[in-house]
Tab-separated table of C-alpha atoms in Angstrom:
chain	number	residue	atom	x	y	z
A	28	UNK	CA	66.744	135.888	129.067
A	29	UNK	CA	69.834	136.873	131.341
A	30	UNK	CA	68.789	138.123	134.687
A	31	UNK	CA	69.224	141.919	135.504
A	32	UNK	CA	72.438	142.650	137.229
A	33	UNK	CA	72.217	142.962	141.206
A	34	UNK	CA	73.864	146.081	142.663
A	35	UNK	CA	74.668	145.473	146.535
A	36	UNK	CA	75.718	148.376	148.473
A	37	UNK	CA	77.800	147.656	151.611
A	38	UNK	CA	79.695	149.661	154.157
A	39	UNK	CA	80.514	148.441	157.782
A	40	UNK	CA	78.176	145.749	158.857
A	41	UNK	CA	79.772	142.592	158.090
A	42	UNK	CA	77.440	140.457	160.229
A	43	UNK	CA	74.305	141.847	158.472
A	44	UNK	CA	75.894	141.475	155.052
A	45	UNK	CA	76.653	137.842	155.584
A	46	UNK	CA	72.961	137.331	156.082
A	47	UNK	CA	72.116	139.304	153.040
A	48	UNK	CA	74.514	137.261	150.990
A	49	UNK	CA	73.274	133.834	152.331
A	50	UNK	CA	69.498	134.799	151.594
A	51	UNK	CA	70.316	136.180	148.182
A	52	UNK	CA	72.361	132.849	147.138
A	53	UNK	CA	69.395	130.809	148.223
A	54	UNK	CA	67.549	132.433	145.283
A	55	UNK	CA	67.191	129.806	142.303
A	56	UNK	CA	68.307	132.662	139.861
A	57	UNK	CA	71.493	133.645	141.943
A	58	UNK	CA	73.675	131.484	140.074
A	59	UNK	CA	72.576	133.002	136.594
A	60	UNK	CA	72.854	136.425	137.991
A	61	UNK	CA	75.744	139.075	137.978
A	62	UNK	CA	76.502	140.554	141.238
A	63	UNK	CA	78.178	143.948	141.552
A	64	UNK	CA	79.174	144.644	145.232
A	65	UNK	CA	79.817	148.423	146.017
A	66	UNK	CA	81.951	149.018	149.117
A	67	UNK	CA	82.152	152.394	150.329
A	68	UNK	CA	85.302	153.671	152.051
A	69	UNK	CA	85.464	154.360	155.865
A	70	UNK	CA	84.253	157.750	156.979
A	71	UNK	CA	86.454	157.738	160.140
A	72	UNK	CA	89.428	155.792	161.213
A	73	UNK	CA	86.948	154.066	163.804
A	74	UNK	CA	85.240	152.552	160.770
A	75	UNK	CA	88.336	151.081	159.155
A	76	UNK	CA	88.226	147.654	160.886
A	77	UNK	CA	84.556	146.924	159.950
A	78	UNK	CA	85.313	148.126	156.372
A	79	UNK	CA	88.075	145.785	156.223
A	80	UNK	CA	85.975	142.750	157.344
A	81	UNK	CA	83.426	143.542	154.935
A	82	UNK	CA	86.097	143.613	151.848
A	83	UNK	CA	87.622	140.388	153.275
A	84	UNK	CA	84.128	138.879	153.107
A	85	UNK	CA	83.018	139.985	149.843
A	86	UNK	CA	86.286	139.092	148.047
A	87	UNK	CA	85.276	135.370	148.910
A	88	UNK	CA	81.766	135.819	147.643
A	89	UNK	CA	80.487	133.063	145.343
A	90	UNK	CA	77.365	131.405	144.217
A	91	UNK	CA	76.622	133.868	141.300
A	92	UNK	CA	77.350	133.903	137.599
A	93	UNK	CA	79.951	136.695	138.238
A	94	UNK	CA	80.984	138.818	141.158
A	95	UNK	CA	82.515	142.263	140.479
A	96	UNK	CA	83.634	144.384	143.335
A	97	UNK	CA	83.905	148.196	143.440
A	98	UNK	CA	85.899	149.330	146.236
A	99	UNK	CA	86.003	153.196	147.133
A	100	UNK	CA	88.994	154.643	148.864
A	101	UNK	CA	87.065	157.515	150.246
A	102	UNK	CA	83.628	157.656	151.652
A	103	UNK	CA	81.099	158.686	149.349
A	104	UNK	CA	78.038	158.122	151.509
A	105	UNK	CA	74.907	155.857	150.664
A	106	UNK	CA	73.068	158.635	148.591
A	107	UNK	CA	76.138	159.228	146.086
A	108	UNK	CA	77.009	155.531	146.073
A	109	UNK	CA	73.536	154.387	145.139
A	110	UNK	CA	73.034	157.044	142.499
A	111	UNK	CA	76.401	156.367	141.037
A	112	UNK	CA	76.295	152.655	141.109
A	113	UNK	CA	72.395	152.427	139.666
A	114	UNK	CA	73.342	154.971	136.812
A	115	UNK	CA	76.436	152.772	135.797
A	116	UNK	CA	74.645	149.528	135.743
A	117	UNK	CA	71.299	150.652	134.228
A	118	UNK	CA	73.363	152.337	131.571
A	119	UNK	CA	75.319	149.093	130.865
A	120	UNK	CA	72.445	146.737	131.030
A	121	UNK	CA	69.264	148.416	130.684
A	122	UNK	CA	67.901	147.385	134.135
A	123	UNK	CA	69.220	146.742	137.452
A	124	UNK	CA	68.059	145.258	140.927
A	125	UNK	CA	69.188	147.194	144.122
A	126	UNK	CA	69.911	145.942	147.412
A	127	UNK	CA	71.626	147.183	150.652
A	128	UNK	CA	73.734	145.173	153.253
A	129	UNK	CA	70.946	145.016	155.675
A	130	UNK	CA	68.224	143.200	153.726
A	131	UNK	CA	67.194	139.789	153.691
A	132	UNK	CA	65.281	138.450	150.872
A	133	UNK	CA	62.998	135.660	150.299
A	134	UNK	CA	63.763	132.665	147.784
A	135	UNK	CA	61.504	134.110	145.227
A	136	UNK	CA	62.735	137.660	145.308
A	137	UNK	CA	65.064	137.403	142.113
A	138	UNK	CA	62.313	135.610	140.264
A	139	UNK	CA	59.785	138.301	141.064
A	140	UNK	CA	62.078	141.149	140.363
A	141	UNK	CA	63.246	139.817	136.935
A	142	UNK	CA	59.590	138.746	135.822
A	143	UNK	CA	58.393	142.220	136.717
A	144	UNK	CA	61.353	143.886	134.963
A	145	UNK	CA	60.697	141.941	131.947
A	146	UNK	CA	56.875	142.367	131.825
A	147	UNK	CA	57.043	146.050	132.283
A	148	UNK	CA	60.161	146.805	130.191
A	149	UNK	CA	58.347	148.878	127.829
A	150	UNK	CA	55.715	150.314	130.034
A	151	UNK	CA	56.761	153.859	130.438
A	152	UNK	CA	54.602	154.715	133.351
A	153	UNK	CA	56.071	151.837	135.535
A	154	UNK	CA	59.321	153.369	136.824
A	155	UNK	CA	60.298	151.062	139.540
A	156	UNK	CA	59.596	147.829	140.944
A	157	UNK	CA	59.750	146.977	144.887
A	158	UNK	CA	60.423	143.792	146.524
A	159	UNK	CA	59.427	145.141	149.883
A	160	UNK	CA	55.767	145.851	151.118
A	161	UNK	CA	54.984	147.767	154.305
A	162	UNK	CA	53.309	145.490	156.975
A	163	UNK	CA	49.745	146.555	156.116
A	164	UNK	CA	46.885	145.569	158.049
A	165	UNK	CA	44.811	143.927	155.302
A	166	UNK	CA	47.172	142.247	152.779
A	167	UNK	CA	44.049	140.164	151.656
A	168	UNK	CA	42.635	143.242	150.168
A	169	UNK	CA	45.375	143.501	147.620
A	170	UNK	CA	45.979	141.823	144.275
A	171	UNK	CA	48.816	139.442	143.618
A	172	UNK	CA	50.753	142.613	142.376
A	173	UNK	CA	49.554	146.262	142.473
A	174	UNK	CA	50.867	149.833	141.653
A	175	UNK	CA	51.356	152.549	144.088
A	176	UNK	CA	52.881	156.066	143.372
A	177	UNK	CA	55.666	155.913	146.093
A	178	UNK	CA	58.536	153.529	145.579
A	179	UNK	CA	60.201	151.730	148.415
A	180	UNK	CA	63.968	151.782	148.548
A	181	UNK	CA	64.586	148.219	150.411
A	182	UNK	CA	65.188	145.834	147.458
A	183	UNK	CA	63.825	147.466	144.263
A	184	UNK	CA	64.595	147.575	140.638
A	185	UNK	CA	64.345	149.828	137.608
A	186	UNK	CA	65.189	150.467	134.286
A	187	UNK	CA	67.639	152.775	132.342
A	188	UNK	CA	64.624	154.406	130.603
A	189	UNK	CA	63.257	155.398	133.975
A	190	UNK	CA	66.442	156.087	135.996
A	191	UNK	CA	67.729	158.655	133.450
A	192	UNK	CA	65.104	161.053	134.604
A	193	UNK	CA	66.194	161.176	137.974
A	194	UNK	CA	66.441	164.636	139.192
A	195	UNK	CA	69.413	165.485	141.498
A	196	UNK	CA	68.308	168.996	142.326
A	197	UNK	CA	65.663	168.994	145.271
A	198	UNK	CA	65.129	172.620	144.766
A	199	UNK	CA	64.014	171.994	141.227
A	200	UNK	CA	61.740	169.260	142.532
A	201	UNK	CA	60.164	171.443	144.991
A	202	UNK	CA	59.189	173.964	142.319
A	203	UNK	CA	56.800	171.199	140.855
A	204	UNK	CA	55.177	170.849	144.186
A	205	UNK	CA	54.034	174.413	144.907
A	206	UNK	CA	50.197	173.487	145.184
A	207	UNK	CA	49.141	172.399	148.524
A	208	UNK	CA	46.860	169.625	146.799
A	209	UNK	CA	50.210	168.249	145.211
A	210	UNK	CA	51.966	168.354	148.525
A	211	UNK	CA	49.165	166.606	150.263
A	212	UNK	CA	48.985	163.883	147.758
A	213	UNK	CA	52.845	163.576	147.559
A	214	UNK	CA	52.686	162.973	151.450
A	215	UNK	CA	50.236	160.220	150.746
A	216	UNK	CA	47.230	162.446	151.650
A	217	UNK	CA	49.021	163.733	154.473
A	218	UNK	CA	50.134	160.522	156.199
A	219	UNK	CA	53.861	160.589	155.743
A	220	UNK	CA	56.255	163.671	155.706
A	221	UNK	CA	57.939	163.127	152.172
A	222	UNK	CA	57.459	166.776	151.231
A	223	UNK	CA	59.326	167.803	154.553
A	224	UNK	CA	62.156	165.304	153.820
A	225	UNK	CA	62.636	166.780	150.252
A	226	UNK	CA	62.844	170.494	151.894
A	227	UNK	CA	65.295	169.172	154.412
A	228	UNK	CA	67.422	167.795	151.517
A	229	UNK	CA	67.145	171.199	149.640
A	230	UNK	CA	68.481	173.107	152.735
A	231	UNK	CA	71.454	170.634	153.202
A	232	UNK	CA	70.115	169.149	156.517
A	233	UNK	CA	69.312	165.621	155.102
A	234	UNK	CA	71.420	163.484	152.589
A	235	UNK	CA	68.962	161.167	151.152
A	236	UNK	CA	68.385	159.929	147.422
A	237	UNK	CA	65.026	157.976	147.949
A	238	UNK	CA	62.677	161.110	148.241
A	239	UNK	CA	64.321	162.585	145.209
A	240	UNK	CA	63.645	159.376	143.184
A	241	UNK	CA	59.877	159.614	144.468
A	242	UNK	CA	59.726	163.168	143.590
A	243	UNK	CA	61.040	162.497	140.070
A	244	UNK	CA	58.498	159.782	139.692
A	245	UNK	CA	55.745	161.889	141.062
A	246	UNK	CA	56.423	164.631	138.446
A	247	UNK	CA	56.297	161.974	135.574
A	248	UNK	CA	53.068	160.593	137.111
A	249	UNK	CA	55.289	157.225	137.504
A	250	UNK	CA	54.149	154.218	139.511
A	251	UNK	CA	56.062	151.377	141.406
A	252	UNK	CA	55.073	147.841	141.291
A	253	UNK	CA	54.643	145.813	144.580
A	254	UNK	CA	53.951	142.206	145.479
A	255	UNK	CA	51.117	141.745	147.733
A	256	UNK	CA	53.333	140.207	150.366
A	257	UNK	CA	56.826	141.387	151.005
A	258	UNK	CA	59.896	139.578	149.724
A	259	UNK	CA	62.360	141.649	151.637
A	260	UNK	CA	62.928	142.158	155.372
A	261	UNK	CA	65.046	144.880	156.731
A	262	UNK	CA	67.287	143.454	159.369
A	263	UNK	CA	69.093	146.856	159.870
A	264	UNK	CA	66.378	148.397	161.964
A	265	UNK	CA	68.603	147.709	165.121
A	266	UNK	CA	70.139	151.177	165.544
A	267	UNK	CA	73.049	150.033	163.498
A	268	UNK	CA	72.464	151.724	160.293
A	269	UNK	CA	73.342	155.507	159.308
A	270	UNK	CA	69.750	156.887	159.272
A	271	UNK	CA	67.692	154.384	161.100
A	272	UNK	CA	66.769	154.132	164.719
A	273	UNK	CA	65.938	150.647	166.405
A	274	UNK	CA	62.470	149.733	165.373
A	275	UNK	CA	60.137	146.768	164.779
A	276	UNK	CA	57.422	148.891	162.955
A	277	UNK	CA	58.637	147.821	159.570
A	278	UNK	CA	59.145	144.080	160.203
A	279	UNK	CA	57.296	141.668	157.744
A	280	UNK	CA	56.807	137.973	157.225
A	281	UNK	CA	58.590	136.963	154.015
A	282	UNK	CA	56.491	135.557	151.203
A	283	UNK	CA	57.024	131.948	150.086
A	284	UNK	CA	55.254	132.605	146.707
A	285	UNK	CA	57.094	131.725	143.535
A	286	UNK	CA	54.433	132.970	141.073
A	287	UNK	CA	52.777	136.226	140.816
A	288	UNK	CA	49.954	137.880	138.243
A	289	UNK	CA	51.091	140.924	136.274
A	290	UNK	CA	48.296	143.000	135.190
A	291	UNK	CA	48.705	144.938	132.010
A	292	UNK	CA	46.325	147.741	133.376
A	293	UNK	CA	48.849	150.403	134.856
A	294	UNK	CA	46.898	152.334	137.319
A	295	UNK	CA	47.342	153.026	141.009
A	296	UNK	CA	45.564	150.617	143.285
A	297	UNK	CA	43.071	152.515	145.526
A	298	UNK	CA	42.860	149.699	147.943
A	299	UNK	CA	46.555	149.633	148.393
A	300	UNK	CA	46.726	153.265	148.747
A	301	UNK	CA	44.419	153.200	151.555
A	302	UNK	CA	46.094	150.241	153.052
A	303	UNK	CA	49.623	151.867	152.934
A	304	UNK	CA	48.238	155.175	154.053
A	305	UNK	CA	46.805	153.353	156.987
A	306	UNK	CA	50.182	151.977	157.771
A	307	UNK	CA	51.741	155.444	157.625
A	308	UNK	CA	49.231	156.887	160.055
A	309	UNK	CA	49.813	154.217	162.537
A	310	UNK	CA	53.618	154.610	162.213
A	311	UNK	CA	53.198	158.318	163.001
A	312	UNK	CA	50.918	157.824	165.792
A	313	UNK	CA	53.367	155.177	167.272
A	314	UNK	CA	56.092	157.696	166.743
A	315	UNK	CA	54.187	160.548	168.396
A	316	UNK	CA	53.387	158.263	171.389
A	317	UNK	CA	57.083	157.251	171.852
A	318	UNK	CA	57.961	160.877	171.711
A	319	UNK	CA	55.672	161.748	174.441
A	320	UNK	CA	56.715	158.755	176.576
A	321	UNK	CA	60.335	159.870	175.916
A	322	UNK	CA	59.623	163.426	176.951
A	323	UNK	CA	57.755	162.316	180.001
A	324	UNK	CA	60.543	160.014	181.146
A	325	UNK	CA	63.003	162.883	180.739
A	326	UNK	CA	60.738	165.128	182.792
A	327	UNK	CA	60.460	162.563	185.534
A	328	UNK	CA	64.237	162.275	185.574
A	329	UNK	CA	64.805	165.895	185.544
A	330	UNK	CA	62.140	166.151	188.513
A	331	UNK	CA	63.985	163.377	190.351
A	332	UNK	CA	67.354	165.275	190.028
A	333	UNK	CA	65.776	168.565	191.234
A	334	UNK	CA	64.275	166.874	194.130
A	335	UNK	CA	67.616	165.337	195.115
A	336	UNK	CA	69.226	168.560	194.873
A	337	UNK	CA	66.789	170.408	197.044
A	338	UNK	CA	67.007	167.710	199.461
A	339	UNK	CA	70.810	167.952	199.430
A	340	UNK	CA	70.425	171.670	199.754
A	341	UNK	CA	68.134	171.457	202.787
A	342	UNK	CA	70.501	169.114	204.663
A	343	UNK	CA	73.366	171.575	204.054
A	344	UNK	CA	71.556	174.403	205.497
A	345	UNK	CA	69.655	172.447	208.184
């Protein structure tokens, strides 16, 4: 069976992209895979040199069965780029694997993704496959592969049968989450503010696609398949991304697995939900403590400035 096409979305980070391409080429299935690279146009003149470097690099990309480059003149932004690219390739090929320019994958990534896409091709409730797994505290509690209701957006795949259900209108998606119980479950039992993100998108304050995909899946009672150990590492949490601050909270150790067990029983794993929810709780607690520390630091700085100002004033009037 021909491997699913790979959609790789790039913008203005040539150093990150080089690592992404190198790791992807190390996958045994790379030379059999069609790679489509989507290069977004510069948002400002400041971005033009970096975008040019990216395009110079991707035009020399090899190691794949076929490389197709899609260059945009204007800046579409990540959300519009991903939606358009995934729609195009899933319609043409039936399924697609999706990566961004700051993701380093394990050597088994393409094998896992293709096996999962083939195994669950006709399982209508399975709407996505994720290569990334959050750094949960007890991965030993998880099966080789498992299902969870919320999809991850760092190295993932889907089918045309699922993606064609994607609801663009976040206001419409909010109408299906009127009940407080649905909102709580959507937020992984109150552990992560997905519902707030959806409201921010509806009000035009946040330009994202992932929470709309999750809300689409949630409405359809869809599930995402995960491996018990991550096959993807995000190297863009260094402050260089459009929507990410510097953080090590999502760092993982890449899996060395080459084989996985795929269950035909399609239902959410309670153990996985508990583990992922616990990770979200720890993440929120860390951010809150970080926010308090930052506020304390700013207050101390302001107090120091006020003290200096008062001291100067006293000397001038003394």
